[in-house]
PDB file of C-alpha atoms in Angstrom:
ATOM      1  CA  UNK A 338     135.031  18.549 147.453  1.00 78.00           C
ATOM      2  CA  UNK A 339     132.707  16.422 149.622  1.00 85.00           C
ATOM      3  CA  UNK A 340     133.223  14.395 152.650  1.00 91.00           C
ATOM      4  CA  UNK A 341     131.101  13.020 155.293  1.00 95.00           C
ATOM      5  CA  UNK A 342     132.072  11.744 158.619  1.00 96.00           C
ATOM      6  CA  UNK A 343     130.418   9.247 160.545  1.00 96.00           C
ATOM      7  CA  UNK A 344     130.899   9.086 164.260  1.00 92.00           C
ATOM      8  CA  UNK A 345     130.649   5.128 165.703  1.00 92.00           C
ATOM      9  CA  UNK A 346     132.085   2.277 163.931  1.00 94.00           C
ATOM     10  CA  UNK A 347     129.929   0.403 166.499  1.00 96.00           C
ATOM     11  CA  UNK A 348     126.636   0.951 167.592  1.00 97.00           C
ATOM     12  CA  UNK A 349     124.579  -1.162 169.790  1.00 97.00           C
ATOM     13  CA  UNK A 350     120.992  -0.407 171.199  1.00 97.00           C
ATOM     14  CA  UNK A 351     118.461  -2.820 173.146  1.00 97.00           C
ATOM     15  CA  UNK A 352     115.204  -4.087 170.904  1.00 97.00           C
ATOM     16  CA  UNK A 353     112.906  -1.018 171.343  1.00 97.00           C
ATOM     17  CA  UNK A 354     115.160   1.772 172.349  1.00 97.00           C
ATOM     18  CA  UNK A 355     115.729   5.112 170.083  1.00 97.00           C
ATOM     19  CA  UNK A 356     118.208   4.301 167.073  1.00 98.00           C
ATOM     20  CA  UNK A 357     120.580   7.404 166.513  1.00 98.00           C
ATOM     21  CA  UNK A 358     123.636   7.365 164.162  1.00 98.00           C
ATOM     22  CA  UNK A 359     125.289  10.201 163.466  1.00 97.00           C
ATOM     23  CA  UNK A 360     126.786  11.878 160.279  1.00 97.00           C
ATOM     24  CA  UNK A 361     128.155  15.387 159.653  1.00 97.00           C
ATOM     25  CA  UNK A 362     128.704  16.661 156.240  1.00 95.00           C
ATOM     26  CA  UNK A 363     131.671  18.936 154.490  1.00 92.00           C
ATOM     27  CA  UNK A 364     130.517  20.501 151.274  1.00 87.00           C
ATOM     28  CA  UNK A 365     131.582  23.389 149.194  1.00 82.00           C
ATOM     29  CA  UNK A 366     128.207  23.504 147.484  1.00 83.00           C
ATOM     30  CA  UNK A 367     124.700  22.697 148.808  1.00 84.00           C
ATOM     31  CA  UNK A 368     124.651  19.012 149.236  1.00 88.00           C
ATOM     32  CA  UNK A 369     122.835  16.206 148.878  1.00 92.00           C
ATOM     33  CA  UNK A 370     122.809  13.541 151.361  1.00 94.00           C
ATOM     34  CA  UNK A 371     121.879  10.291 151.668  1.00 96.00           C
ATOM     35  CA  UNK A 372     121.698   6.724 154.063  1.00 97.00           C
ATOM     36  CA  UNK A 373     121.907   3.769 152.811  1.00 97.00           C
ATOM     37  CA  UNK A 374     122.017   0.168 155.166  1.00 96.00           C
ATOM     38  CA  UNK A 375     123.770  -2.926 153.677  1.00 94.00           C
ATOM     39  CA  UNK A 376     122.849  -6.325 155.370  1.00 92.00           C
ATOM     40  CA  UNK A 377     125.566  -8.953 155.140  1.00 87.00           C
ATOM     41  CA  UNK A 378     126.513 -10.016 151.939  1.00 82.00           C
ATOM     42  CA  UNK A 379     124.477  -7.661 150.341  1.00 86.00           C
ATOM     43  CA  UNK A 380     125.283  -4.386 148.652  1.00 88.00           C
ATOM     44  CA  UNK A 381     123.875  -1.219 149.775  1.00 93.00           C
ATOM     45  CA  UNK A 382     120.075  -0.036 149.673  1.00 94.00           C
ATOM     46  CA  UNK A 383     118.871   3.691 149.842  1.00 94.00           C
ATOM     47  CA  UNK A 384     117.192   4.475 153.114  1.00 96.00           C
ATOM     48  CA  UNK A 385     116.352   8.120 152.725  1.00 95.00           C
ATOM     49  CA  UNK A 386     117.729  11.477 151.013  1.00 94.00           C
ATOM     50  CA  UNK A 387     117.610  14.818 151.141  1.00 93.00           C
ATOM     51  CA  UNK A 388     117.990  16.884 148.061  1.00 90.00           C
ATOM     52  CA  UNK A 389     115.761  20.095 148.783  1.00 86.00           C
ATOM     53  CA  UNK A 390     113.104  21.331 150.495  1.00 86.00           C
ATOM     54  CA  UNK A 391     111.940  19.775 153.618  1.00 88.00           C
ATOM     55  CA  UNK A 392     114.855  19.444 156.621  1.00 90.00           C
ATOM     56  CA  UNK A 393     113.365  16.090 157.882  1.00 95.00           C
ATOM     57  CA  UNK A 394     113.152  13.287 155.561  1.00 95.00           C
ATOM     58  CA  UNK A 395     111.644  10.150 156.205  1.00 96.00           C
ATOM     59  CA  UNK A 396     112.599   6.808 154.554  1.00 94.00           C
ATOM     60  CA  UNK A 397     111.589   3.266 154.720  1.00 93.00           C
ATOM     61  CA  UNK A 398     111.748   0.486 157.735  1.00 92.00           C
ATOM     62  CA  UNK A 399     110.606   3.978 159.938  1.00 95.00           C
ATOM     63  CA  UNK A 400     113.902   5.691 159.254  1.00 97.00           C
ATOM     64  CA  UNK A 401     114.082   9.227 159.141  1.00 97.00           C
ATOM     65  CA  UNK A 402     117.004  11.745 159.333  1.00 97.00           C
ATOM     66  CA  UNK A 403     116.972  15.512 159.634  1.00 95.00           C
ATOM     67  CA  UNK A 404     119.144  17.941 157.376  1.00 95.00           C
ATOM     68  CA  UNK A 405     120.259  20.421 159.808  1.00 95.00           C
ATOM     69  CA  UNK A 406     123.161  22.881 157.841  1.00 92.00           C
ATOM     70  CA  UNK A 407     124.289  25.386 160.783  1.00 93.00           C
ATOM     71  CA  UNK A 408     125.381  21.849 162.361  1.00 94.00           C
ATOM     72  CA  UNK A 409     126.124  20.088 159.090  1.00 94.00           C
ATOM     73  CA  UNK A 410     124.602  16.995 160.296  1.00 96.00           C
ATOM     74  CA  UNK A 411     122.207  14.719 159.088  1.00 97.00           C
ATOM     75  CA  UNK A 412     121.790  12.158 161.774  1.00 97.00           C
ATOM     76  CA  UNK A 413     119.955   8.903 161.406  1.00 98.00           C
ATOM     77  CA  UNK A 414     116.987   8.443 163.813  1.00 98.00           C
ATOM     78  CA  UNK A 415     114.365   5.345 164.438  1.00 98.00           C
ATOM     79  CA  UNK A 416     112.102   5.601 167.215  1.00 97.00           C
ATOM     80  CA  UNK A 417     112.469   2.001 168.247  1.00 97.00           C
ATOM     81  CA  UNK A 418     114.808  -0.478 167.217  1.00 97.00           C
ATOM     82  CA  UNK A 419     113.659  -3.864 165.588  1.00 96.00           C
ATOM     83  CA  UNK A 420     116.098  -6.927 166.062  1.00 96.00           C
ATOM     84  CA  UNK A 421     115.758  -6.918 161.837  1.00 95.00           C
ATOM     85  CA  UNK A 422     117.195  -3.326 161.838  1.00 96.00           C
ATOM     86  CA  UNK A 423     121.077  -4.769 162.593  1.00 96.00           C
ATOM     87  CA  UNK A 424     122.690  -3.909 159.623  1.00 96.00           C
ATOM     88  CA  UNK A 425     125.964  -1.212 159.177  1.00 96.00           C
ATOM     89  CA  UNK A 426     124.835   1.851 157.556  1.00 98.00           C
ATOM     90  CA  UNK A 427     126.412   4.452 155.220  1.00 97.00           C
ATOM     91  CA  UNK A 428     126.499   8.267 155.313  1.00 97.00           C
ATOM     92  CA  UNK A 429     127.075   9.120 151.829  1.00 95.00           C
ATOM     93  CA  UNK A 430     127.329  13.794 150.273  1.00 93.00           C
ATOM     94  CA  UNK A 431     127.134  14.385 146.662  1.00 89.00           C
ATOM     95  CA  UNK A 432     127.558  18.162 145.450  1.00 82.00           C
ATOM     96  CA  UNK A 433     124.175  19.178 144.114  1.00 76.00           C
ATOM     97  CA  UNK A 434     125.717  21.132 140.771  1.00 70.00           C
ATOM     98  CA  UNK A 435     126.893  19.306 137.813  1.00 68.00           C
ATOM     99  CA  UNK A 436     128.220  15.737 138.008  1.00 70.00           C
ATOM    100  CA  UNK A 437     129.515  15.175 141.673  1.00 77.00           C
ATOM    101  CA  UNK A 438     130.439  12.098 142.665  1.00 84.00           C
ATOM    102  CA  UNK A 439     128.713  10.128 145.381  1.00 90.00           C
ATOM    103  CA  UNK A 440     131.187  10.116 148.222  1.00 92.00           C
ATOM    104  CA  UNK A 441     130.807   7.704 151.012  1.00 95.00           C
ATOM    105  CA  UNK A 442     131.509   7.540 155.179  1.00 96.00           C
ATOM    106  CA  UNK A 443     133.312   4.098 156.290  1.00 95.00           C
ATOM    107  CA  UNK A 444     129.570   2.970 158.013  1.00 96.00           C
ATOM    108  CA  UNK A 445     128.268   2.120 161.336  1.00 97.00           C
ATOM    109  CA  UNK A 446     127.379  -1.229 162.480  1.00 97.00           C
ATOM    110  CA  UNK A 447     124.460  -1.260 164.143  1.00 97.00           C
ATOM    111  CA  UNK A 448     123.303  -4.191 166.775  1.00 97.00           C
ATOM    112  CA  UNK A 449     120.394  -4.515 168.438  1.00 97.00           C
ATOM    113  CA  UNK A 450     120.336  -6.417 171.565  1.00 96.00           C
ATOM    114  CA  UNK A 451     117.250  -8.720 172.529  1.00 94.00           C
TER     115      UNK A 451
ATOM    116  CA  UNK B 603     111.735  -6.004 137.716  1.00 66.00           C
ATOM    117  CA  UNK B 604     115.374  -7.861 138.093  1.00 80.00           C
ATOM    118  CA  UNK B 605     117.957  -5.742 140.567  1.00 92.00           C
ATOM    119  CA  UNK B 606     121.314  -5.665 139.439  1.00 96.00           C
ATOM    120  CA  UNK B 607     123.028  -8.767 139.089  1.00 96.00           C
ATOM    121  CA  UNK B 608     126.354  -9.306 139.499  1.00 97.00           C
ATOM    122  CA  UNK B 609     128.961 -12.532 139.036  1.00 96.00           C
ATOM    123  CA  UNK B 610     130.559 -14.140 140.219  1.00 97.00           C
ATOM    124  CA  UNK B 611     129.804 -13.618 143.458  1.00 96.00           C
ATOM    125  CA  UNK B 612     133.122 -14.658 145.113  1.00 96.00           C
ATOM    126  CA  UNK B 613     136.590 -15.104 144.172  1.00 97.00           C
ATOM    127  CA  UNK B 614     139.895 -16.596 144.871  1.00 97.00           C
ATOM    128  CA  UNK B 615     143.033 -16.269 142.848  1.00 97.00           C
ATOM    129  CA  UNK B 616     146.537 -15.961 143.880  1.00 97.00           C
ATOM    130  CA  UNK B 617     148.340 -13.137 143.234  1.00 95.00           C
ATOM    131  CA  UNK B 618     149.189 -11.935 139.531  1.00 96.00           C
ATOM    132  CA  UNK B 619     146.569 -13.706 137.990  1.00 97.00           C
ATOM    133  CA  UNK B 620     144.117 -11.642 136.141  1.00 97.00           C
ATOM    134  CA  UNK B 621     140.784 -11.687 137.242  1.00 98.00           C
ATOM    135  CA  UNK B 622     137.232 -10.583 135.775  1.00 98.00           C
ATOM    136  CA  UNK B 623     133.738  -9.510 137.381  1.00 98.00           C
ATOM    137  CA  UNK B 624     131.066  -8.692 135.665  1.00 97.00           C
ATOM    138  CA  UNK B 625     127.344  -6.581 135.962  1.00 97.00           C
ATOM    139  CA  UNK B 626     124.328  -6.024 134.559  1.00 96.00           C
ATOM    140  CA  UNK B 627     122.414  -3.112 135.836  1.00 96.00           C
ATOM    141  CA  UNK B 628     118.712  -2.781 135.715  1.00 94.00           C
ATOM    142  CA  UNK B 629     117.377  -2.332 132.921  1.00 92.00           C
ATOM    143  CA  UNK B 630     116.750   1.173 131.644  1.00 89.00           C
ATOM    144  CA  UNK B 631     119.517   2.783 133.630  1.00 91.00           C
ATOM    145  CA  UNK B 632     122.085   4.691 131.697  1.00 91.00           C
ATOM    146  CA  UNK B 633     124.549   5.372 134.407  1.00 93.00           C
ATOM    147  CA  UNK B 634     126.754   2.463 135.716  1.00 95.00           C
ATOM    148  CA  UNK B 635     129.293   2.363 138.406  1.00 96.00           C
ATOM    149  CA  UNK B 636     131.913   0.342 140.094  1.00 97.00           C
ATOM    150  CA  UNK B 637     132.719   0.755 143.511  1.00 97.00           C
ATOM    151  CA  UNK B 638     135.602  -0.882 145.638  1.00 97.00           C
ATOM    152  CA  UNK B 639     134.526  -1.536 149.010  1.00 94.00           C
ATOM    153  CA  UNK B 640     137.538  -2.492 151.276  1.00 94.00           C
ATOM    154  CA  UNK B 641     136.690  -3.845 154.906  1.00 90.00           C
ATOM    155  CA  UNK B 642     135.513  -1.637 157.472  1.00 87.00           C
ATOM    156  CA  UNK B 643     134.973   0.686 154.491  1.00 91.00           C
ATOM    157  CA  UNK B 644     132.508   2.750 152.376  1.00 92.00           C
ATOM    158  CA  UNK B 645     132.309   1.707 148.877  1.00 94.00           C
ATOM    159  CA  UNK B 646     135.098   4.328 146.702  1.00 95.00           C
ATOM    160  CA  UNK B 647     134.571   5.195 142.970  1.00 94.00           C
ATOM    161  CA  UNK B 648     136.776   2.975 140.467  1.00 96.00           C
ATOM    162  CA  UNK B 649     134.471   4.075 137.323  1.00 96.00           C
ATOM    163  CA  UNK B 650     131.413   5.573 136.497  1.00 94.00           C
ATOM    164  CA  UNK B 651     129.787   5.652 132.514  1.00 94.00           C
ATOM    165  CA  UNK B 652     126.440   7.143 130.755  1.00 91.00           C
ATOM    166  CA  UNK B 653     125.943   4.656 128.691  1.00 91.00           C
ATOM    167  CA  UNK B 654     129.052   3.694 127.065  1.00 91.00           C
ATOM    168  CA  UNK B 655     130.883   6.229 127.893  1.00 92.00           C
ATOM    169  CA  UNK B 656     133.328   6.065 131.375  1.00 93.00           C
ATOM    170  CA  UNK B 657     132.361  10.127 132.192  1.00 91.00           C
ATOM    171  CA  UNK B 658     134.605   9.359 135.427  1.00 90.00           C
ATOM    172  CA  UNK B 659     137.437   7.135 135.566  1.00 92.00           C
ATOM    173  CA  UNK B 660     139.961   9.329 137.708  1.00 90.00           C
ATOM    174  CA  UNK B 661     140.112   6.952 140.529  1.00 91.00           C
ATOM    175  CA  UNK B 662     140.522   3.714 138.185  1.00 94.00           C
ATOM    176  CA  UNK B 663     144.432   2.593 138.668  1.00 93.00           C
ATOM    177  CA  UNK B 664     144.708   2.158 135.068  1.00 91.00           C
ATOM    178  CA  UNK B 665     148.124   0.599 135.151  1.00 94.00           C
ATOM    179  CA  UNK B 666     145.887  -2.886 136.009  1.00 96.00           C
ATOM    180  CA  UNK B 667     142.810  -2.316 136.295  1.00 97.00           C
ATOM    181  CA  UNK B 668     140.468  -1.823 133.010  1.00 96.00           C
ATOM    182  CA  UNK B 669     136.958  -1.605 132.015  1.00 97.00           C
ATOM    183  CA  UNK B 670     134.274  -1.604 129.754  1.00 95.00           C
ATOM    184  CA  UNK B 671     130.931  -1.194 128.839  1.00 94.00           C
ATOM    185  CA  UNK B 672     130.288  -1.761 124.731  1.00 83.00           C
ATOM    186  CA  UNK B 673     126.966  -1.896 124.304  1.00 86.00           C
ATOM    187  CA  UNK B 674     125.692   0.368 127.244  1.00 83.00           C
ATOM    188  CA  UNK B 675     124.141  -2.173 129.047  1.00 91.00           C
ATOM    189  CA  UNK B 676     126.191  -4.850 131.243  1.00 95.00           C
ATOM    190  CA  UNK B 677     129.930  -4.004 131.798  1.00 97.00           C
ATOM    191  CA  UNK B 678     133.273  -6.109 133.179  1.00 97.00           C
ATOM    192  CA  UNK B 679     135.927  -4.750 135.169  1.00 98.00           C
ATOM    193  CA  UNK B 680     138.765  -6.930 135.144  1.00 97.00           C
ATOM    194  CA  UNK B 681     142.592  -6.815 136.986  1.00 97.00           C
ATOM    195  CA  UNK B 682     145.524  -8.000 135.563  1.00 97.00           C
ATOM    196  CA  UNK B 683     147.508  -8.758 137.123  1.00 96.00           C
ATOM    197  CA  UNK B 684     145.919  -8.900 140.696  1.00 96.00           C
ATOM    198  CA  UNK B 685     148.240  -8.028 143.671  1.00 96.00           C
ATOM    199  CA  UNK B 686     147.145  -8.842 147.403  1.00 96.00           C
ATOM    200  CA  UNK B 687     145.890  -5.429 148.002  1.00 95.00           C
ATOM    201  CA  UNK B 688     143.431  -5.653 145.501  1.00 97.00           C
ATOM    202  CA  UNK B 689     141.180  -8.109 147.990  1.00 97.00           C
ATOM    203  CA  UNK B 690     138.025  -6.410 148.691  1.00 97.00           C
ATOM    204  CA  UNK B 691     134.846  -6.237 147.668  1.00 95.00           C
ATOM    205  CA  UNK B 692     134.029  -4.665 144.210  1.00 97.00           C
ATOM    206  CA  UNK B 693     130.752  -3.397 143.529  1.00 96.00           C
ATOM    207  CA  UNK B 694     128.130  -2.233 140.485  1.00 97.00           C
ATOM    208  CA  UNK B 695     125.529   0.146 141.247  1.00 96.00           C
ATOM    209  CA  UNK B 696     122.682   1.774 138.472  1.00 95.00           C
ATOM    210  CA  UNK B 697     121.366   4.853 138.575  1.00 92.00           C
ATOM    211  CA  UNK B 698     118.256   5.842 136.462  1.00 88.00           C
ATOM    212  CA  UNK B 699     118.189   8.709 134.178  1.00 81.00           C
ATOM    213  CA  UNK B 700     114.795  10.208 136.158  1.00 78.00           C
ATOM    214  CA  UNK B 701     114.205   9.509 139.618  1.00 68.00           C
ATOM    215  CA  UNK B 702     116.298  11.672 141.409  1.00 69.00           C
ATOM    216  CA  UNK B 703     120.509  12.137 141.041  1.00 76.00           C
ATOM    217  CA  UNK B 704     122.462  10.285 143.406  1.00 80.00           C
ATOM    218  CA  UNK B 705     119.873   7.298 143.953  1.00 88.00           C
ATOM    219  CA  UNK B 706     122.019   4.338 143.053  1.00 93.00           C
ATOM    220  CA  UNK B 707     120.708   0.658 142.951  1.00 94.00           C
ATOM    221  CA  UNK B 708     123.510  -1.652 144.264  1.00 95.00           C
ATOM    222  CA  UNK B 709     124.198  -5.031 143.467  1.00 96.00           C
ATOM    223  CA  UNK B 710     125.585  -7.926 145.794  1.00 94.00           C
ATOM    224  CA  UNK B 711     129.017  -7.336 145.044  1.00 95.00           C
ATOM    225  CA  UNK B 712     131.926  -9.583 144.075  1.00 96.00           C
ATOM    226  CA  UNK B 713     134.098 -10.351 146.870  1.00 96.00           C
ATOM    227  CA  UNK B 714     137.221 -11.267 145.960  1.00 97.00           C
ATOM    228  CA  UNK B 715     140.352 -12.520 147.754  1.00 97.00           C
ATOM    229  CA  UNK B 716     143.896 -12.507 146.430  1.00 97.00           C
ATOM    230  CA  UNK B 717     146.225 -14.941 147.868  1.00 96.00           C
TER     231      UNK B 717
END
């Protein structure tokens, strides 16, 4: 079984300063792992994933997130955040043998403050 | 190319009425799913099929909830009939057959509120 847990409901950062949301994984097999951001009434868009190989994976908008498995995290990082960036965004493990099912955290809402 | 579409895109009933959403995923992608997303929530697995076939449907509460997907291409999940817990917002997602597992393609969702 797969779970993720995302630690924020609420996240709020000034225009320009380092986005960082955080997600830590459980997995009984080698996951894969995934953000996605969902603007208001809108369903959810990949950011990034990781499925193998390189640790730090970069997406689009200048997201990137780095898989790190002694901490079982894979924390969302942006260098400097964009008033377009407020969004809530979703942690999301899927078992990497087989058919595993896509199992989502309950989000972060991000603001960005002007 | 087209995203996947979904209608409607809200809903009112009251309570015990059936109600019906329906999806059309992009085209070319064999795996379809619907996801209820209550608020302050991730979206959950109701129902996943390859093609015409529902290859996951543990999580669908069968007793009123149902759905189907004939010709492998657009699908409806309907309720009947709907109780007030059911008010949330339900969502389709696509998944290509190449492209790498796990990346889904969302649509807008169908939020729907039972009175």
């Amino acid at each position: 079984a797969q779970s993720v847990t995302q630690l924020g409901s609420h996240v709020s950062v000034s225009e320009g300063a380092l986005v960082l949301l955080r997600c830590n994984y459980s997995s009984s097999v080698p996951p894969y792992l995934f953000w996605y951001v969902q603007y208001p009434n809108q369903g959810l868009q990949l950011l990034l994933k990781y499925t193998t190989g390189a640790t730090l994976v970069k997406g689009i908008n200048g997201f990137e997130a780095e898989f790190k498995k002694s901490e079982t995290s894979f924390h969302l990082t942006k260098p400097s955040a964009h008033m377009s960036d407020a969004a809530e965004y979703f942690c999301a493990v899927m078992g990497s043998g087989g058919y595993q099912k896509v199992t989502f955290g309950t989000g972060t809402k991000l603001q960005v403050i002007p | 190319e087209a995203g996947v579409v979904q209608s409607p895109r809200y809903k009112i009933i009251e309570k015990k009425q059936p109600v019906a959403f329906w999806c059309n995923p992009i085209s070319g992608h064999n795996t379809l799913y619907w996801y209820r997303q209550n608020l302050g929530q991730g979206p959950e697995l109701l129902i996943r099929y390859e093609n015409e076939e529902a290859v996951d449907d543990s999580q669908l509460p069968k007793d009123r909830f149902s759905a189907e997907r004939l010709k492998g291409v657009d699908s409806t999940l309907k309720i009947q009939p709907a109780e007030l817990g059911d008010s949330a917002v339900y969502l389709c997602a696509s998944e290509p057959l190449t492209g790498g597992r796990g990346t889904q393609y969302f649509g807008p969702g169908t939020r729907l509120l039972v009175l």
